Coordinates of C-alpha atoms and ligand atoms in Angstrom, one line a residue:
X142 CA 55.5 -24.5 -7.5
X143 CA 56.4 -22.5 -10.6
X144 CA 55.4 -19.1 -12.1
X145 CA 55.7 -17.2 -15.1
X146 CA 57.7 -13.6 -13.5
X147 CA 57.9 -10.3 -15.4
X148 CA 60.7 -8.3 -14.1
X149 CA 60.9 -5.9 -17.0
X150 CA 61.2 -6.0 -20.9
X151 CA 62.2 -8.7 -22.3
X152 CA 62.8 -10.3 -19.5
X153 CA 60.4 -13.0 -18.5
X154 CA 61.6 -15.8 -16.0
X155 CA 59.6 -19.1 -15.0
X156 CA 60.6 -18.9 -11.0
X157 CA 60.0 -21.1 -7.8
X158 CA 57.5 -19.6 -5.6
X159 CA 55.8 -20.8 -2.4
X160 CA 52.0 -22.3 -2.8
X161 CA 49.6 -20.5 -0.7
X162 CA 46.5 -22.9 1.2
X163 CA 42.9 -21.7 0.7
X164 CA 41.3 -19.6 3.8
X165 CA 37.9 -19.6 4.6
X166 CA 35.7 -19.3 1.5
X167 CA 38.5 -19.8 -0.8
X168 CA 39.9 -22.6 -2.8
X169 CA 42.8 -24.3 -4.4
X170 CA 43.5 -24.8 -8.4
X171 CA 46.1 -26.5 -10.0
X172 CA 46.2 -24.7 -12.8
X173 CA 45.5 -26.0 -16.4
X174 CA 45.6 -23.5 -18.7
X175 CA 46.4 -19.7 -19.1
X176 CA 45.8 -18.0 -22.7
X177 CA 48.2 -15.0 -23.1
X178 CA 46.4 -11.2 -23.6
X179 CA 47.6 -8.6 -25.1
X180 CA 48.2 -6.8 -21.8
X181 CA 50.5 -9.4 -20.8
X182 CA 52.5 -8.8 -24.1
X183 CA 52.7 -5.6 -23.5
X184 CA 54.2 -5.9 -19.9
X185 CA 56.6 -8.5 -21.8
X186 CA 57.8 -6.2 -25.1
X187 CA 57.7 -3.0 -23.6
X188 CA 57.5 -3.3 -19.4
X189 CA 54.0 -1.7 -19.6
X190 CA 51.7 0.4 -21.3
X191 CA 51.0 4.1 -21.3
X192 CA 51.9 5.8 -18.2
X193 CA 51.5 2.1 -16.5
X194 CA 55.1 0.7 -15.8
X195 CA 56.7 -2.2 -13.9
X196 CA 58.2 -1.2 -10.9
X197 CA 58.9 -4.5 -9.1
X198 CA 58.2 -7.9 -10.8
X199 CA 55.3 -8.9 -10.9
X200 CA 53.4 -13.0 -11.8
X201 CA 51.7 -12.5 -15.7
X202 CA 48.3 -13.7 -16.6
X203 CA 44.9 -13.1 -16.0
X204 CA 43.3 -15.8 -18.8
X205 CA 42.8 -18.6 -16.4
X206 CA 41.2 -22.2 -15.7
X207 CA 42.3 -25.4 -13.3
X208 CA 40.9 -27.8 -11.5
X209 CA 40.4 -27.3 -7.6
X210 CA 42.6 -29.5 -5.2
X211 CA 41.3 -28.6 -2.1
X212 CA 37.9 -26.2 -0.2
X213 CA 38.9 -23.7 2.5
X214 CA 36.5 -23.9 5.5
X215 CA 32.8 -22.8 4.1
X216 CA 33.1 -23.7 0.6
X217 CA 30.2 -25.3 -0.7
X218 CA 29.6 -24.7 -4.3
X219 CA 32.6 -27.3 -5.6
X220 CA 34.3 -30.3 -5.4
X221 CA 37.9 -31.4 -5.5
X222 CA 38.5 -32.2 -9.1
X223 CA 35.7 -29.5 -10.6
X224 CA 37.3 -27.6 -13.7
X225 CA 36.7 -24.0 -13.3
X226 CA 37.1 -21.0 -15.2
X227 CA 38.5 -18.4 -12.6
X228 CA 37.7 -14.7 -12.9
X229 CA 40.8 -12.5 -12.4
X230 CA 38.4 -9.5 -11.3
X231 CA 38.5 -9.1 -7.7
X232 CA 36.3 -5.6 -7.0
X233 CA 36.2 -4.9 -3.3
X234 CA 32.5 -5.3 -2.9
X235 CA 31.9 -2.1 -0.6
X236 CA 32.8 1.1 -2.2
X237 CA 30.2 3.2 -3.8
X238 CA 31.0 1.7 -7.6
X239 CA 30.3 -2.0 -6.1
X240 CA 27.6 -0.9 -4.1
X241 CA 25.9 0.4 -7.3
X242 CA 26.7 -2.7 -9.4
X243 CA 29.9 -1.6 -11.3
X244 CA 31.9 -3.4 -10.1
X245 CA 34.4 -2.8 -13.1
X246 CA 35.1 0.6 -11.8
X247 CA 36.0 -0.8 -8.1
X248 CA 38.0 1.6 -6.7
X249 CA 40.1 -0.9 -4.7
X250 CA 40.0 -3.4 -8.0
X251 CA 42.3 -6.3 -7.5
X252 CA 43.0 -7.7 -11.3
X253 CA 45.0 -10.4 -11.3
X254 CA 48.7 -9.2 -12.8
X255 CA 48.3 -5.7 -13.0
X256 CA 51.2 -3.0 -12.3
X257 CA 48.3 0.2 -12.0
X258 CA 48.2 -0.1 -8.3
X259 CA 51.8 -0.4 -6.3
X260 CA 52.5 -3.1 -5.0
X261 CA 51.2 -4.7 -8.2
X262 CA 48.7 -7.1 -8.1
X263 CA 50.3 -10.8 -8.7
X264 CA 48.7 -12.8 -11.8
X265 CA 47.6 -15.6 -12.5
X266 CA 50.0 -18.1 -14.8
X267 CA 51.0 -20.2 -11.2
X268 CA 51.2 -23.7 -11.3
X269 CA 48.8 -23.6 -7.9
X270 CA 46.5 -20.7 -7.5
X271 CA 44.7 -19.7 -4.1
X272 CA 40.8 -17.9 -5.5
X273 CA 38.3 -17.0 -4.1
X274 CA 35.0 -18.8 -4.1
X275 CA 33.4 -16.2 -5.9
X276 CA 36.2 -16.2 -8.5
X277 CA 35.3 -19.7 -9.9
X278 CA 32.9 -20.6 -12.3
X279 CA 32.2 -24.7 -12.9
X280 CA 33.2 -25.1 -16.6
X281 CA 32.3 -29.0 -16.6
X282 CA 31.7 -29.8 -20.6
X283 CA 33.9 -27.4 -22.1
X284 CA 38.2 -27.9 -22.5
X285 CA 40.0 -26.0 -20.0
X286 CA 41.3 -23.8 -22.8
X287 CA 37.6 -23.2 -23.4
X288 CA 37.5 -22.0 -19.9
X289 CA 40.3 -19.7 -19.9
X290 CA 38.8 -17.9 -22.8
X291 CA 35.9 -17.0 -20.5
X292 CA 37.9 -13.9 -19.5
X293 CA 38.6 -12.2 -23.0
X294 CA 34.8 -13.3 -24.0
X295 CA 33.5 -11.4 -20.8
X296 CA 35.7 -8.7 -22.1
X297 CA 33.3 -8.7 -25.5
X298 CA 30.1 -9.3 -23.6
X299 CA 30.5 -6.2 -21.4
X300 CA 31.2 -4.1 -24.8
X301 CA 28.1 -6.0 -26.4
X302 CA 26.1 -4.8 -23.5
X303 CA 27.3 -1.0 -23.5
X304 CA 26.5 -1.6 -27.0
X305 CA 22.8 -1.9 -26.5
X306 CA 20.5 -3.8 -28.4
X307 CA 22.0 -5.7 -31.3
X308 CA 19.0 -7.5 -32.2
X309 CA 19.0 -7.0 -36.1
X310 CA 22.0 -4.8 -36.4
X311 CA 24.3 -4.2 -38.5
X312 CA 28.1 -4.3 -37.1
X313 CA 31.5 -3.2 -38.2
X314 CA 34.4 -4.3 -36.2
X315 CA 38.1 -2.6 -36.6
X316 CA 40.7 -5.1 -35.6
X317 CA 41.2 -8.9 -36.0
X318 CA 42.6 -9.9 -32.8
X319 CA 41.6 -11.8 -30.1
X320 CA 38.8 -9.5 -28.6
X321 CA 38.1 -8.3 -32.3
X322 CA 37.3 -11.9 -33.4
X323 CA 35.6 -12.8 -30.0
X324 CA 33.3 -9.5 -30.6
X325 CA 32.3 -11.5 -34.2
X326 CA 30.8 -14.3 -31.6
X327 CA 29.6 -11.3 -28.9
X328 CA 27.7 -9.7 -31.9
X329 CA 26.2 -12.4 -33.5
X330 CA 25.2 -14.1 -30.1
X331 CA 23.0 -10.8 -29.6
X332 CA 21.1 -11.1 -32.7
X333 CA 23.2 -8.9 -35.2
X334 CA 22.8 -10.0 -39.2
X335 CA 25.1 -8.1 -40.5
X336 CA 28.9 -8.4 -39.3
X337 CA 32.0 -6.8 -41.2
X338 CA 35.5 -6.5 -40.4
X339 CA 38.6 -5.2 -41.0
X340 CA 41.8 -5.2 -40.1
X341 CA 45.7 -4.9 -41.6
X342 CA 47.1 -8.2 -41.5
X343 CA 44.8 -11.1 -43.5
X344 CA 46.4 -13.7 -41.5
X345 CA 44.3 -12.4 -38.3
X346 CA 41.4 -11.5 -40.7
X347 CA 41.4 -15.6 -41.4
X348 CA 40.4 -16.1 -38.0
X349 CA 37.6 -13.2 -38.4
X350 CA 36.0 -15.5 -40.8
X351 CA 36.5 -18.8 -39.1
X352 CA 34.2 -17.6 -36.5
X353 CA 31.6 -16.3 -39.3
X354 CA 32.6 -12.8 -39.9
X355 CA 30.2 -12.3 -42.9
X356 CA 32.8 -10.3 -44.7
X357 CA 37.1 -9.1 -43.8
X358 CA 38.7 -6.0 -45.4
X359 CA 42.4 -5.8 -45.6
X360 CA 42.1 -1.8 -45.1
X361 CA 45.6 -1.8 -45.8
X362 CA 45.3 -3.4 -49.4
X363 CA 41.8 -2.5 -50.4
X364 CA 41.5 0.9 -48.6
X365 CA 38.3 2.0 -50.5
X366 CA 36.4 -0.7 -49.7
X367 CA 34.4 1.1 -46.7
X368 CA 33.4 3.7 -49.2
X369 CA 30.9 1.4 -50.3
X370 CA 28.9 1.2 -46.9
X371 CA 29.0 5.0 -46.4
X372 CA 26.7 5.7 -49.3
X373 CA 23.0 6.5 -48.0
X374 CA 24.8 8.4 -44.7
X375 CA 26.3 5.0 -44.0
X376 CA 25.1 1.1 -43.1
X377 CA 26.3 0.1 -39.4
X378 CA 24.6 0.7 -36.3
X379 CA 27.7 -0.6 -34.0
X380 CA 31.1 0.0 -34.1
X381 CA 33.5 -2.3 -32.2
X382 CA 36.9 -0.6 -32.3
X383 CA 39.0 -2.8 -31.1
X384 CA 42.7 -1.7 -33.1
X385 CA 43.0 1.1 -30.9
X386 CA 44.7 2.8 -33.9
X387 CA 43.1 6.3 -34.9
X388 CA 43.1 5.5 -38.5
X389 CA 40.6 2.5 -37.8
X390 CA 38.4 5.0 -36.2
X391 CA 38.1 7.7 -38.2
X392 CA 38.1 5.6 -41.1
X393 CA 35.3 3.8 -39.9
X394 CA 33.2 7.2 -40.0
X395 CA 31.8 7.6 -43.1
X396 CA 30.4 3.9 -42.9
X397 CA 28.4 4.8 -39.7
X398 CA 24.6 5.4 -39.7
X399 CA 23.2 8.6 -38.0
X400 CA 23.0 7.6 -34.2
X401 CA 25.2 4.5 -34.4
X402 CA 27.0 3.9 -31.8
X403 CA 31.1 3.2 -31.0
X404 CA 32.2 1.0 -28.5
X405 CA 36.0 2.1 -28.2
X406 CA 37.5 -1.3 -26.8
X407 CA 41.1 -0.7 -28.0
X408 CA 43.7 1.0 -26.2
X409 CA 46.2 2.6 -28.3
X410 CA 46.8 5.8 -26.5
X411 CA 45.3 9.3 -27.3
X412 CA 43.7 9.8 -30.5
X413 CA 42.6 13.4 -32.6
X414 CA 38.8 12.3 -33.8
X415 CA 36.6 13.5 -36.4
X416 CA 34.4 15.3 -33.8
X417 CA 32.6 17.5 -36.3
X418 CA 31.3 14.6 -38.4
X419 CA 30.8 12.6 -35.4
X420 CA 28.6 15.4 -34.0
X421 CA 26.8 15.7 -37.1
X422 CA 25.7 12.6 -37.5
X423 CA 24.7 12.3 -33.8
X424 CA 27.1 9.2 -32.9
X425 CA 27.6 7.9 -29.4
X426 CA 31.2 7.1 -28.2
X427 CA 31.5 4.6 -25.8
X428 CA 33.9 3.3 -23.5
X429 CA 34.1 -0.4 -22.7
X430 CA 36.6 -1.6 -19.3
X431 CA 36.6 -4.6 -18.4
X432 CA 33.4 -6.5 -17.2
X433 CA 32.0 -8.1 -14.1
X434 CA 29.0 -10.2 -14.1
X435 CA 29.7 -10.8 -17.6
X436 CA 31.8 -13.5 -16.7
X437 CA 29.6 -16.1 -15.3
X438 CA 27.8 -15.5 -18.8
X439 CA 30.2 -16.3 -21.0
X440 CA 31.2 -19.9 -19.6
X441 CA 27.1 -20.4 -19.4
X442 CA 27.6 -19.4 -23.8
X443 CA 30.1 -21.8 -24.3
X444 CA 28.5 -24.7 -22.3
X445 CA 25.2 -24.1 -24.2
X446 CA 27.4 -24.3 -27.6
X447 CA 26.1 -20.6 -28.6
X448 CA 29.9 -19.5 -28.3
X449 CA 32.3 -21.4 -29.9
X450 CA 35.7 -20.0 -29.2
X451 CA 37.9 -23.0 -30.3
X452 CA 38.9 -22.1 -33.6
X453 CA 40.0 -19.0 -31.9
X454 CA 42.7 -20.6 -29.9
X455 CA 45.9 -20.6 -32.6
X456 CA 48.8 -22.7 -30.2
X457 CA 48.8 -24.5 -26.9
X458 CA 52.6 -24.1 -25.7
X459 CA 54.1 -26.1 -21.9
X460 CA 54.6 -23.6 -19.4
X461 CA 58.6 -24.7 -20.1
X462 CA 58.5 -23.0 -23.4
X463 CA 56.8 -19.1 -22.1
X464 CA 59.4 -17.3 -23.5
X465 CA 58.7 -18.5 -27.0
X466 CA 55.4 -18.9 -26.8
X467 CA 55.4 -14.9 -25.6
X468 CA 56.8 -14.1 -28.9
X469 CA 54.7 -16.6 -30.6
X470 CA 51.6 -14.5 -29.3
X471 CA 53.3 -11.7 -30.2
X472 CA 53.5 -12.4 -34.3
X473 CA 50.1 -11.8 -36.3
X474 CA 51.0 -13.0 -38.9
X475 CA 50.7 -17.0 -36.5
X476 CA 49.1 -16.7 -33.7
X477 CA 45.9 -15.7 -32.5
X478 CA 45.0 -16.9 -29.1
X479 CA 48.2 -18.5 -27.7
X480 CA 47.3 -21.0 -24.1
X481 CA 50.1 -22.2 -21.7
X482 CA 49.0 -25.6 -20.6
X483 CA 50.2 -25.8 -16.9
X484 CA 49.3 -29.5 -16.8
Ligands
LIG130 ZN1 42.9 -10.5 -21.2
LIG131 ZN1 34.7 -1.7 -4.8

């Protein structure tokens, strides 16, 4: 079988590895499609992120859905032929973060195609992955690029959940991409009326509003526009930051209500923050990692059609064609979600 190999910049190769069989409690997926995150570009433009680096190559992806081919012994909840949406977190289940249900901060987390730990854990884009039971979530009624957006969706619902109650909010978001947009149908899922936001590029602002953003900002060309929402000691009560750029941020200030609260999703590196006005005005910064449980969720939102993530998904490209379809996922001014179809 095939796989999509990072061995460092630049240099992504589709290689011949050996299929693995399911063990007990484990199954089988030939793999349909895999949708291409912006971790995965970074391991492919810059061989890593922060202080994470490759240091031996390592199988992409972690945005995953197939259709199971065969049950290792004990498997009950599937059948051969079952599309699931497969979760690439793997928490250990028995140190003291799983025992206390957060499981996103596993100390012995196995995510699919990360280089943190060493060896690095081996991703997902495989023409034949080995799961665990667990893992796999039936996503019968939805596409399998549906599916494989179940994993940047959880990624929302977590930061929707450290969020707190929406119900009635009003939200900004900073950044247009793929978890930006995806936080547009996290937000409004949870009951918020009021949902702005912004971002540099209008191209991925066109996708905000495809999934109902009720107003984009070009901050770039229109850079007073926030001024506007800050009148009053400001109009939102959540901030999704998902740019990880500082500007966004501190920007976003001014527009935030007295005991809003930020959900810092983005991961740009350090940042210097307004920490006098944010005291002032009593605002909550939160982190959001991640997600767990989340997961199961977010298949559950699409089937009952209170998600829709398709017009989300930009290109489907053959596993063939990675190379271009990593740079494809790699222009904003095209492509938004970008799936490899395995099938
Ligand atoms: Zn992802
Ligand atoms: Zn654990």
């Amino acid at each position: 079988m095939r796989a999509i190999v990072i061995h460092q910049a630049k240099d992504l190769r589709i290689e011949d590895c050996l299929a693995e069989q399911p063990g007990p409690g484990e199954v089988a997926i030939k793999l349909a499609s895999g949708g291409i995150c912006g971790s995965d570009l970074h391991y492919y433009n810059h061989g890593g992120f922060g202080a994470v680096r490759l240091k031996q190559p390592m199988i992409l992806g972690h945005e995953v859905s197939g259709h199971i081919t065969a049950l290792g012994d004990g498997v009950s909840s599937f059948a051969i032929g079952d599309l699931v949406a497969v979760s690439p977190s793997r928490p250990c289940g028995h140190c003291s973060y799983c025992a206390q249900g957060q499981h996103n901060h596993c100390e012995n987390m196995r995510f699919y195609g990360s280089a943190m730990p060493f060896p690095h854990i081996q991703g997902a884009f495989r023409e034949q992955l080995v799961a665990m039971e667990s893992q796999c979530v039936k996503a019968d009624g939805l596409t399998a690029g549906q599916a494989a957006m179940a994993e940047p969706l959880s990624v929302c619902l977590h930061a929707t959940r450290r969020a707190g109650e929406l119900l009635g909010k009003r939200v900004l978001i900073t950044g247009s991409g793929p978890i930006g947009s995806l936080c547009v149908l996290a937000a409004r899922a949870a009951g918020a009326v009021e949902i702005v936001v912004t971002d540099l590029s209008d191209a991925a602002l066109a996708y905000a509003t495809k999934v109902d953003a009720d107003r984009v900002i070009n901050t770039g060309t229109d850079p007073d526009a926030l001024n506007a929402y800050a009148t009053g000691k400001g109009s939102f009560d959540v901030l999704y930051e998902c740019s990880g750029a500082a500007p966004a941020l501190t920007g976003a200030i001014p527009a935030m209500r007295p005991r809003s609260v930020i959900i810092q999703l983005g991961l740009g590196g350090d940042m210097t923050l307004p920490v006098q006005a944010m005291t002032a005005k009593e605002i909550d910064l939160r982190g959001s990692f991640r997600f767990h449980e989340e997961f199961a969720t977010s298949v559950r939102l699409m089937q009952a059609g209170q998600i829709n993530v398709e017009p989300l998904i930009s290109h489907t490209m053959q596993l063939d064609d990675a190379v271009a379809a990593f740079e494809l996922a790699g222009d904003r001014s095209q492509a938004m979600k970008v799936q490899l179809s395995f099938g």
